[in-house]
Amino acid sequence: MTNAPLTKSTSASSITLEAANALIQAVRTAATEIGFEASVAVTDAGGHLKAFQRTDSTPFLASEVAVDKAWTAASFGYPTHVWNNYLGDPNVAPLAHHPRLMAVGGGYPILEDGKLLGGLGISGGTYEQDQQAAEAALKALGFELPA
């Protein structure tokens, strides 16, 4: 045993409401340029919904999918499209049964200086369109894209 003092807390980073709303606007701009309407969700680093918007003609199921994509991206700090490869591993495959895990493109962790600030989830287009809009919005606001 050591006599070093016990560290009892950490400094947690989280996306601001202002930045979350700016991401939603950036996604809407990108989605319009790409040619689709979307539901957009932003969570904090703990996966709790911070901001959300659904365009008028986006199917209602896209709302739940967007929130789950943001939650999934924030949960481990990985984009949602990589989960398909992970779930092929028998040691990870049981996670596919988690009700919120969304292994479909369009969810990205929100990263700044290597710190996880939250998750971004987009649903309404194809998975490729959702991914493109997410990447465009994150780049436009100066957030990092995961390697």
Short mmCIF file of N, CA and C in Angstrom, two decimals:
data_model
loop_
_atom_site.label_atom_id
_atom_site.label_comp_id
_atom_site.label_asym_id
_atom_site.label_seq_id
_atom_site.Cartn_x
_atom_site.Cartn_y
_atom_site.Cartn_z
N MET A 1 0.83 -1.19 0.00
CA MET A 1 0.00 0.00 0.00
C MET A 1 0.87 1.24 0.00
N THR A 2 0.30 2.26 -0.57
CA THR A 2 1.00 3.54 -0.64
C THR A 2 0.28 4.56 0.23
N ASN A 3 1.03 5.53 0.65
CA ASN A 3 0.46 6.59 1.47
C ASN A 3 0.08 7.81 0.63
N ALA A 4 0.10 7.66 -0.69
CA ALA A 4 -0.27 8.77 -1.57
C ALA A 4 -1.74 9.12 -1.36
N PRO A 5 -2.07 10.40 -1.45
CA PRO A 5 -3.48 10.79 -1.26
C PRO A 5 -4.36 10.21 -2.37
N LEU A 6 -5.56 9.87 -2.00
CA LEU A 6 -6.53 9.30 -2.93
C LEU A 6 -7.10 10.41 -3.82
N THR A 7 -7.03 10.21 -5.13
CA THR A 7 -7.65 11.14 -6.06
C THR A 7 -9.13 10.80 -6.12
N LYS A 8 -9.98 11.78 -5.83
CA LYS A 8 -11.41 11.52 -5.68
C LYS A 8 -12.27 12.00 -6.83
N SER A 9 -11.70 12.74 -7.77
CA SER A 9 -12.52 13.23 -8.87
C SER A 9 -11.64 13.53 -10.08
N THR A 10 -12.30 13.70 -11.20
CA THR A 10 -11.61 14.09 -12.43
C THR A 10 -12.30 15.31 -13.00
N SER A 11 -11.61 16.00 -13.85
CA SER A 11 -12.19 17.12 -14.55
C SER A 11 -12.82 16.58 -15.82
N ALA A 12 -14.12 16.66 -15.94
CA ALA A 12 -14.82 16.12 -17.10
C ALA A 12 -15.14 17.24 -18.08
N SER A 13 -14.82 16.99 -19.35
CA SER A 13 -15.15 17.94 -20.41
C SER A 13 -16.50 17.57 -21.00
N SER A 14 -17.22 18.57 -21.48
CA SER A 14 -18.50 18.31 -22.11
C SER A 14 -18.78 19.40 -23.13
N ILE A 15 -19.50 19.05 -24.16
CA ILE A 15 -19.87 20.03 -25.18
C ILE A 15 -20.82 21.06 -24.59
N THR A 16 -20.68 22.29 -25.02
CA THR A 16 -21.58 23.34 -24.57
C THR A 16 -22.87 23.31 -25.39
N LEU A 17 -23.91 23.90 -24.85
CA LEU A 17 -25.16 23.99 -25.59
C LEU A 17 -24.97 24.82 -26.86
N GLU A 18 -24.19 25.87 -26.76
CA GLU A 18 -23.92 26.71 -27.93
C GLU A 18 -23.25 25.90 -29.05
N ALA A 19 -22.26 25.10 -28.70
CA ALA A 19 -21.57 24.28 -29.70
C ALA A 19 -22.49 23.18 -30.23
N ALA A 20 -23.31 22.61 -29.37
CA ALA A 20 -24.26 21.57 -29.80
C ALA A 20 -25.24 22.14 -30.82
N ASN A 21 -25.77 23.33 -30.54
CA ASN A 21 -26.69 23.96 -31.48
C ASN A 21 -25.99 24.34 -32.78
N ALA A 22 -24.74 24.77 -32.71
CA ALA A 22 -23.98 25.10 -33.91
C ALA A 22 -23.75 23.85 -34.76
N LEU A 23 -23.50 22.72 -34.10
CA LEU A 23 -23.35 21.46 -34.84
C LEU A 23 -24.64 21.10 -35.57
N ILE A 24 -25.75 21.26 -34.91
CA ILE A 24 -27.03 20.97 -35.56
C ILE A 24 -27.20 21.83 -36.80
N GLN A 25 -26.90 23.11 -36.70
CA GLN A 25 -27.03 24.00 -37.86
C GLN A 25 -26.06 23.59 -38.96
N ALA A 26 -24.85 23.20 -38.61
CA ALA A 26 -23.86 22.78 -39.60
C ALA A 26 -24.30 21.48 -40.28
N VAL A 27 -24.91 20.58 -39.54
CA VAL A 27 -25.44 19.34 -40.13
C VAL A 27 -26.57 19.68 -41.09
N ARG A 28 -27.47 20.56 -40.69
CA ARG A 28 -28.59 20.93 -41.56
C ARG A 28 -28.09 21.53 -42.87
N THR A 29 -27.07 22.36 -42.80
CA THR A 29 -26.48 22.95 -44.01
C THR A 29 -25.89 21.86 -44.89
N ALA A 30 -25.12 20.96 -44.28
CA ALA A 30 -24.50 19.86 -45.05
C ALA A 30 -25.55 18.94 -45.65
N ALA A 31 -26.58 18.60 -44.87
CA ALA A 31 -27.63 17.70 -45.35
C ALA A 31 -28.37 18.33 -46.53
N THR A 32 -28.62 19.61 -46.47
CA THR A 32 -29.28 20.30 -47.58
C THR A 32 -28.42 20.23 -48.84
N GLU A 33 -27.12 20.47 -48.68
CA GLU A 33 -26.20 20.40 -49.82
C GLU A 33 -26.13 18.98 -50.40
N ILE A 34 -26.19 17.98 -49.53
CA ILE A 34 -26.12 16.58 -49.96
C ILE A 34 -27.45 16.15 -50.57
N GLY A 35 -28.55 16.71 -50.05
CA GLY A 35 -29.86 16.42 -50.62
C GLY A 35 -30.76 15.55 -49.78
N PHE A 36 -30.71 15.71 -48.47
CA PHE A 36 -31.64 14.96 -47.62
C PHE A 36 -31.99 15.77 -46.38
N GLU A 37 -33.07 15.37 -45.71
CA GLU A 37 -33.46 15.99 -44.45
C GLU A 37 -33.14 15.02 -43.32
N ALA A 38 -32.87 15.57 -42.16
CA ALA A 38 -32.35 14.71 -41.09
C ALA A 38 -32.86 15.08 -39.71
N SER A 39 -32.80 14.08 -38.86
CA SER A 39 -32.86 14.28 -37.42
C SER A 39 -31.43 14.34 -36.94
N VAL A 40 -31.15 15.25 -36.03
CA VAL A 40 -29.78 15.44 -35.53
C VAL A 40 -29.83 15.46 -34.01
N ALA A 41 -28.97 14.65 -33.40
CA ALA A 41 -28.89 14.59 -31.94
C ALA A 41 -27.45 14.84 -31.51
N VAL A 42 -27.30 15.56 -30.41
CA VAL A 42 -26.00 15.79 -29.80
C VAL A 42 -26.12 15.41 -28.33
N THR A 43 -25.20 14.56 -27.89
CA THR A 43 -25.17 14.18 -26.47
C THR A 43 -23.93 14.76 -25.82
N ASP A 44 -23.94 14.79 -24.50
CA ASP A 44 -22.72 15.14 -23.77
C ASP A 44 -21.84 13.89 -23.69
N ALA A 45 -20.72 13.99 -23.03
CA ALA A 45 -19.78 12.87 -22.97
C ALA A 45 -20.36 11.65 -22.26
N GLY A 46 -21.36 11.84 -21.43
CA GLY A 46 -22.01 10.72 -20.74
C GLY A 46 -23.15 10.11 -21.52
N GLY A 47 -23.38 10.59 -22.75
CA GLY A 47 -24.43 10.04 -23.58
C GLY A 47 -25.81 10.63 -23.34
N HIS A 48 -25.90 11.68 -22.52
CA HIS A 48 -27.18 12.32 -22.22
C HIS A 48 -27.49 13.36 -23.29
N LEU A 49 -28.71 13.38 -23.77
CA LEU A 49 -29.11 14.29 -24.83
C LEU A 49 -28.89 15.74 -24.43
N LYS A 50 -28.16 16.48 -25.28
CA LYS A 50 -27.87 17.89 -25.04
C LYS A 50 -28.72 18.78 -25.96
N ALA A 51 -28.84 18.38 -27.24
CA ALA A 51 -29.62 19.16 -28.20
C ALA A 51 -30.14 18.20 -29.28
N PHE A 52 -31.29 18.58 -29.84
CA PHE A 52 -31.92 17.71 -30.84
C PHE A 52 -32.76 18.56 -31.79
N GLN A 53 -32.80 18.13 -33.06
CA GLN A 53 -33.70 18.77 -34.01
C GLN A 53 -34.09 17.77 -35.09
N ARG A 54 -35.34 17.80 -35.48
CA ARG A 54 -35.86 16.94 -36.55
C ARG A 54 -36.58 17.83 -37.55
N THR A 55 -36.20 17.73 -38.82
CA THR A 55 -36.89 18.52 -39.84
C THR A 55 -38.30 17.97 -40.03
N ASP A 56 -39.15 18.78 -40.62
CA ASP A 56 -40.57 18.45 -40.72
C ASP A 56 -40.86 17.15 -41.44
N SER A 57 -40.12 16.84 -42.49
CA SER A 57 -40.46 15.64 -43.27
C SER A 57 -39.57 14.44 -42.97
N THR A 58 -38.77 14.52 -41.93
CA THR A 58 -37.94 13.37 -41.57
C THR A 58 -38.81 12.33 -40.85
N PRO A 59 -38.73 11.06 -41.23
CA PRO A 59 -39.54 10.03 -40.56
C PRO A 59 -39.29 10.02 -39.05
N PHE A 60 -40.33 9.73 -38.28
CA PHE A 60 -40.19 9.77 -36.82
C PHE A 60 -39.19 8.75 -36.30
N LEU A 61 -39.03 7.62 -36.97
CA LEU A 61 -38.05 6.62 -36.51
C LEU A 61 -36.62 7.19 -36.56
N ALA A 62 -36.37 8.10 -37.50
CA ALA A 62 -35.05 8.71 -37.60
C ALA A 62 -34.66 9.46 -36.33
N SER A 63 -35.65 9.94 -35.59
CA SER A 63 -35.36 10.66 -34.34
C SER A 63 -34.68 9.75 -33.32
N GLU A 64 -35.28 8.61 -33.09
CA GLU A 64 -34.71 7.66 -32.13
C GLU A 64 -33.36 7.14 -32.61
N VAL A 65 -33.25 6.87 -33.90
CA VAL A 65 -31.99 6.37 -34.46
C VAL A 65 -30.89 7.40 -34.28
N ALA A 66 -31.18 8.68 -34.53
CA ALA A 66 -30.17 9.73 -34.37
C ALA A 66 -29.68 9.80 -32.92
N VAL A 67 -30.60 9.74 -31.98
CA VAL A 67 -30.22 9.80 -30.56
C VAL A 67 -29.35 8.58 -30.20
N ASP A 68 -29.73 7.40 -30.68
CA ASP A 68 -28.95 6.20 -30.38
C ASP A 68 -27.59 6.21 -31.06
N LYS A 69 -27.48 6.80 -32.25
CA LYS A 69 -26.17 6.94 -32.89
C LYS A 69 -25.27 7.86 -32.07
N ALA A 70 -25.82 8.97 -31.59
CA ALA A 70 -25.02 9.88 -30.77
C ALA A 70 -24.58 9.20 -29.48
N TRP A 71 -25.49 8.46 -28.85
CA TRP A 71 -25.19 7.74 -27.61
C TRP A 71 -24.09 6.70 -27.86
N THR A 72 -24.22 5.94 -28.95
CA THR A 72 -23.23 4.91 -29.28
C THR A 72 -21.87 5.53 -29.52
N ALA A 73 -21.83 6.63 -30.26
CA ALA A 73 -20.55 7.30 -30.55
C ALA A 73 -19.89 7.82 -29.28
N ALA A 74 -20.69 8.34 -28.37
CA ALA A 74 -20.13 8.85 -27.11
C ALA A 74 -19.71 7.73 -26.17
N SER A 75 -20.34 6.56 -26.29
CA SER A 75 -20.10 5.48 -25.33
C SER A 75 -18.66 4.99 -25.33
N PHE A 76 -18.05 4.83 -26.49
CA PHE A 76 -16.67 4.37 -26.56
C PHE A 76 -15.76 5.32 -27.32
N GLY A 77 -16.33 6.39 -27.89
CA GLY A 77 -15.53 7.34 -28.65
C GLY A 77 -15.21 6.88 -30.06
N TYR A 78 -16.02 5.96 -30.60
CA TYR A 78 -15.84 5.45 -31.97
C TYR A 78 -17.00 5.89 -32.84
N PRO A 79 -16.75 6.12 -34.13
CA PRO A 79 -17.87 6.35 -35.04
C PRO A 79 -18.74 5.08 -35.11
N THR A 80 -20.01 5.27 -35.37
CA THR A 80 -20.93 4.12 -35.34
C THR A 80 -20.68 3.14 -36.47
N HIS A 81 -20.16 3.59 -37.61
CA HIS A 81 -19.97 2.66 -38.73
C HIS A 81 -18.90 1.61 -38.45
N VAL A 82 -18.01 1.83 -37.49
CA VAL A 82 -16.97 0.84 -37.20
C VAL A 82 -17.51 -0.34 -36.38
N TRP A 83 -18.67 -0.16 -35.79
CA TRP A 83 -19.23 -1.21 -34.94
C TRP A 83 -19.57 -2.48 -35.70
N ASN A 84 -19.90 -2.37 -36.99
CA ASN A 84 -20.19 -3.57 -37.76
C ASN A 84 -19.00 -4.52 -37.77
N ASN A 85 -17.80 -3.98 -37.92
CA ASN A 85 -16.59 -4.82 -37.88
C ASN A 85 -16.37 -5.40 -36.48
N TYR A 86 -16.58 -4.59 -35.46
CA TYR A 86 -16.38 -5.06 -34.09
C TYR A 86 -17.34 -6.19 -33.74
N LEU A 87 -18.59 -6.05 -34.18
CA LEU A 87 -19.61 -7.03 -33.81
C LEU A 87 -19.41 -8.37 -34.50
N GLY A 88 -18.53 -8.42 -35.50
CA GLY A 88 -18.18 -9.69 -36.13
C GLY A 88 -17.28 -10.53 -35.25
N ASP A 89 -16.66 -9.92 -34.25
CA ASP A 89 -15.81 -10.63 -33.30
C ASP A 89 -16.71 -11.32 -32.28
N PRO A 90 -16.61 -12.65 -32.14
CA PRO A 90 -17.49 -13.36 -31.20
C PRO A 90 -17.37 -12.87 -29.75
N ASN A 91 -16.23 -12.26 -29.41
CA ASN A 91 -16.07 -11.75 -28.05
C ASN A 91 -16.81 -10.44 -27.83
N VAL A 92 -17.15 -9.75 -28.90
CA VAL A 92 -17.85 -8.47 -28.82
C VAL A 92 -19.30 -8.60 -29.27
N ALA A 93 -19.59 -9.62 -30.06
CA ALA A 93 -20.91 -9.81 -30.67
C ALA A 93 -22.08 -9.70 -29.68
N PRO A 94 -21.95 -10.13 -28.44
CA PRO A 94 -23.10 -9.99 -27.53
C PRO A 94 -23.56 -8.54 -27.33
N LEU A 95 -22.68 -7.58 -27.59
CA LEU A 95 -23.10 -6.18 -27.47
C LEU A 95 -24.16 -5.80 -28.50
N ALA A 96 -24.26 -6.56 -29.57
CA ALA A 96 -25.26 -6.28 -30.60
C ALA A 96 -26.67 -6.33 -30.02
N HIS A 97 -26.84 -6.99 -28.91
CA HIS A 97 -28.16 -7.10 -28.29
C HIS A 97 -28.48 -5.94 -27.35
N HIS A 98 -27.53 -5.02 -27.18
CA HIS A 98 -27.81 -3.86 -26.35
C HIS A 98 -28.83 -2.98 -27.08
N PRO A 99 -29.91 -2.61 -26.44
CA PRO A 99 -30.99 -1.92 -27.15
C PRO A 99 -30.61 -0.56 -27.74
N ARG A 100 -29.56 0.09 -27.25
CA ARG A 100 -29.22 1.42 -27.76
C ARG A 100 -28.05 1.41 -28.73
N LEU A 101 -27.34 0.29 -28.83
CA LEU A 101 -26.18 0.24 -29.71
C LEU A 101 -26.64 0.34 -31.16
N MET A 102 -26.12 1.33 -31.87
CA MET A 102 -26.52 1.58 -33.26
C MET A 102 -25.29 1.46 -34.14
N ALA A 103 -25.17 0.32 -34.83
CA ALA A 103 -24.01 0.01 -35.67
C ALA A 103 -24.29 0.41 -37.12
N VAL A 104 -24.71 1.65 -37.31
CA VAL A 104 -25.03 2.19 -38.64
C VAL A 104 -24.34 3.54 -38.76
N GLY A 105 -23.75 3.81 -39.91
CA GLY A 105 -23.04 5.07 -40.12
C GLY A 105 -23.89 6.29 -39.85
N GLY A 106 -23.23 7.35 -39.37
CA GLY A 106 -23.90 8.61 -39.10
C GLY A 106 -23.74 9.08 -37.67
N GLY A 107 -23.01 8.33 -36.85
CA GLY A 107 -22.73 8.74 -35.48
C GLY A 107 -21.23 8.92 -35.30
N TYR A 108 -20.84 10.04 -34.71
CA TYR A 108 -19.43 10.33 -34.48
C TYR A 108 -19.22 10.87 -33.08
N PRO A 109 -18.09 10.51 -32.48
CA PRO A 109 -17.74 11.17 -31.22
C PRO A 109 -17.36 12.61 -31.51
N ILE A 110 -17.64 13.48 -30.58
CA ILE A 110 -17.24 14.88 -30.69
C ILE A 110 -15.96 15.02 -29.87
N LEU A 111 -14.87 15.31 -30.57
CA LEU A 111 -13.53 15.33 -29.96
C LEU A 111 -12.89 16.70 -30.11
N GLU A 112 -12.24 17.14 -29.03
CA GLU A 112 -11.46 18.37 -29.05
C GLU A 112 -10.18 18.13 -28.26
N ASP A 113 -9.07 18.33 -28.91
CA ASP A 113 -7.76 18.10 -28.28
C ASP A 113 -7.68 16.70 -27.66
N GLY A 114 -8.23 15.73 -28.35
CA GLY A 114 -8.19 14.35 -27.89
C GLY A 114 -9.18 14.01 -26.79
N LYS A 115 -9.96 14.98 -26.34
CA LYS A 115 -10.94 14.75 -25.28
C LYS A 115 -12.33 14.53 -25.87
N LEU A 116 -13.02 13.55 -25.33
CA LEU A 116 -14.39 13.27 -25.75
C LEU A 116 -15.33 14.28 -25.09
N LEU A 117 -16.03 15.06 -25.93
CA LEU A 117 -16.97 16.05 -25.42
C LEU A 117 -18.42 15.58 -25.52
N GLY A 118 -18.67 14.59 -26.41
CA GLY A 118 -20.03 14.13 -26.61
C GLY A 118 -20.15 13.27 -27.85
N GLY A 119 -21.37 13.12 -28.31
CA GLY A 119 -21.64 12.33 -29.51
C GLY A 119 -22.58 13.08 -30.44
N LEU A 120 -22.39 12.86 -31.74
CA LEU A 120 -23.23 13.45 -32.77
C LEU A 120 -23.90 12.30 -33.52
N GLY A 121 -25.21 12.36 -33.67
CA GLY A 121 -25.94 11.34 -34.40
C GLY A 121 -26.85 11.96 -35.44
N ILE A 122 -26.79 11.41 -36.66
CA ILE A 122 -27.60 11.91 -37.76
C ILE A 122 -28.34 10.74 -38.38
N SER A 123 -29.63 10.95 -38.67
CA SER A 123 -30.42 9.93 -39.34
C SER A 123 -31.45 10.61 -40.23
N GLY A 124 -31.65 10.03 -41.40
CA GLY A 124 -32.63 10.56 -42.34
C GLY A 124 -32.24 10.29 -43.77
N GLY A 125 -30.94 10.18 -44.03
CA GLY A 125 -30.46 9.84 -45.35
C GLY A 125 -29.99 8.40 -45.36
N THR A 126 -29.21 8.04 -46.37
CA THR A 126 -28.55 6.75 -46.34
C THR A 126 -27.45 6.83 -45.29
N TYR A 127 -26.90 5.69 -44.91
CA TYR A 127 -25.82 5.75 -43.91
C TYR A 127 -24.65 6.58 -44.45
N GLU A 128 -24.42 6.53 -45.77
CA GLU A 128 -23.32 7.31 -46.36
C GLU A 128 -23.61 8.80 -46.28
N GLN A 129 -24.85 9.19 -46.57
CA GLN A 129 -25.23 10.61 -46.48
C GLN A 129 -25.13 11.10 -45.03
N ASP A 130 -25.60 10.27 -44.11
CA ASP A 130 -25.52 10.64 -42.69
C ASP A 130 -24.06 10.86 -42.28
N GLN A 131 -23.17 9.95 -42.71
CA GLN A 131 -21.75 10.07 -42.40
C GLN A 131 -21.16 11.33 -43.02
N GLN A 132 -21.47 11.60 -44.27
CA GLN A 132 -20.94 12.78 -44.95
C GLN A 132 -21.35 14.06 -44.24
N ALA A 133 -22.61 14.14 -43.85
CA ALA A 133 -23.09 15.34 -43.15
C ALA A 133 -22.41 15.49 -41.79
N ALA A 134 -22.22 14.40 -41.08
CA ALA A 134 -21.54 14.45 -39.78
C ALA A 134 -20.11 14.93 -39.95
N GLU A 135 -19.40 14.35 -40.90
CA GLU A 135 -18.01 14.75 -41.11
C GLU A 135 -17.90 16.21 -41.53
N ALA A 136 -18.79 16.65 -42.41
CA ALA A 136 -18.77 18.05 -42.86
C ALA A 136 -19.02 19.01 -41.69
N ALA A 137 -19.98 18.68 -40.85
CA ALA A 137 -20.32 19.54 -39.71
C ALA A 137 -19.18 19.60 -38.69
N LEU A 138 -18.62 18.44 -38.39
CA LEU A 138 -17.51 18.41 -37.41
C LEU A 138 -16.32 19.21 -37.93
N LYS A 139 -15.99 19.02 -39.21
CA LYS A 139 -14.87 19.78 -39.82
C LYS A 139 -15.17 21.28 -39.82
N ALA A 140 -16.40 21.64 -40.17
CA ALA A 140 -16.76 23.06 -40.27
C ALA A 140 -16.57 23.78 -38.94
N LEU A 141 -16.79 23.07 -37.84
CA LEU A 141 -16.67 23.70 -36.52
C LEU A 141 -15.31 23.43 -35.86
N GLY A 142 -14.41 22.76 -36.57
CA GLY A 142 -13.06 22.55 -36.04
C GLY A 142 -12.92 21.42 -35.05
N PHE A 143 -13.89 20.50 -35.03
CA PHE A 143 -13.74 19.32 -34.17
C PHE A 143 -12.90 18.28 -34.89
N GLU A 144 -12.29 17.40 -34.14
CA GLU A 144 -11.44 16.33 -34.71
C GLU A 144 -12.30 15.20 -35.25
N LEU A 145 -11.83 14.60 -36.33
CA LEU A 145 -12.44 13.37 -36.81
C LEU A 145 -11.59 12.22 -36.31
N PRO A 146 -12.20 11.18 -35.78
CA PRO A 146 -11.41 10.05 -35.29
C PRO A 146 -10.63 9.39 -36.42
N ALA A 147 -9.46 8.90 -36.08
CA ALA A 147 -8.60 8.25 -37.09
C ALA A 147 -9.15 6.92 -37.50
#
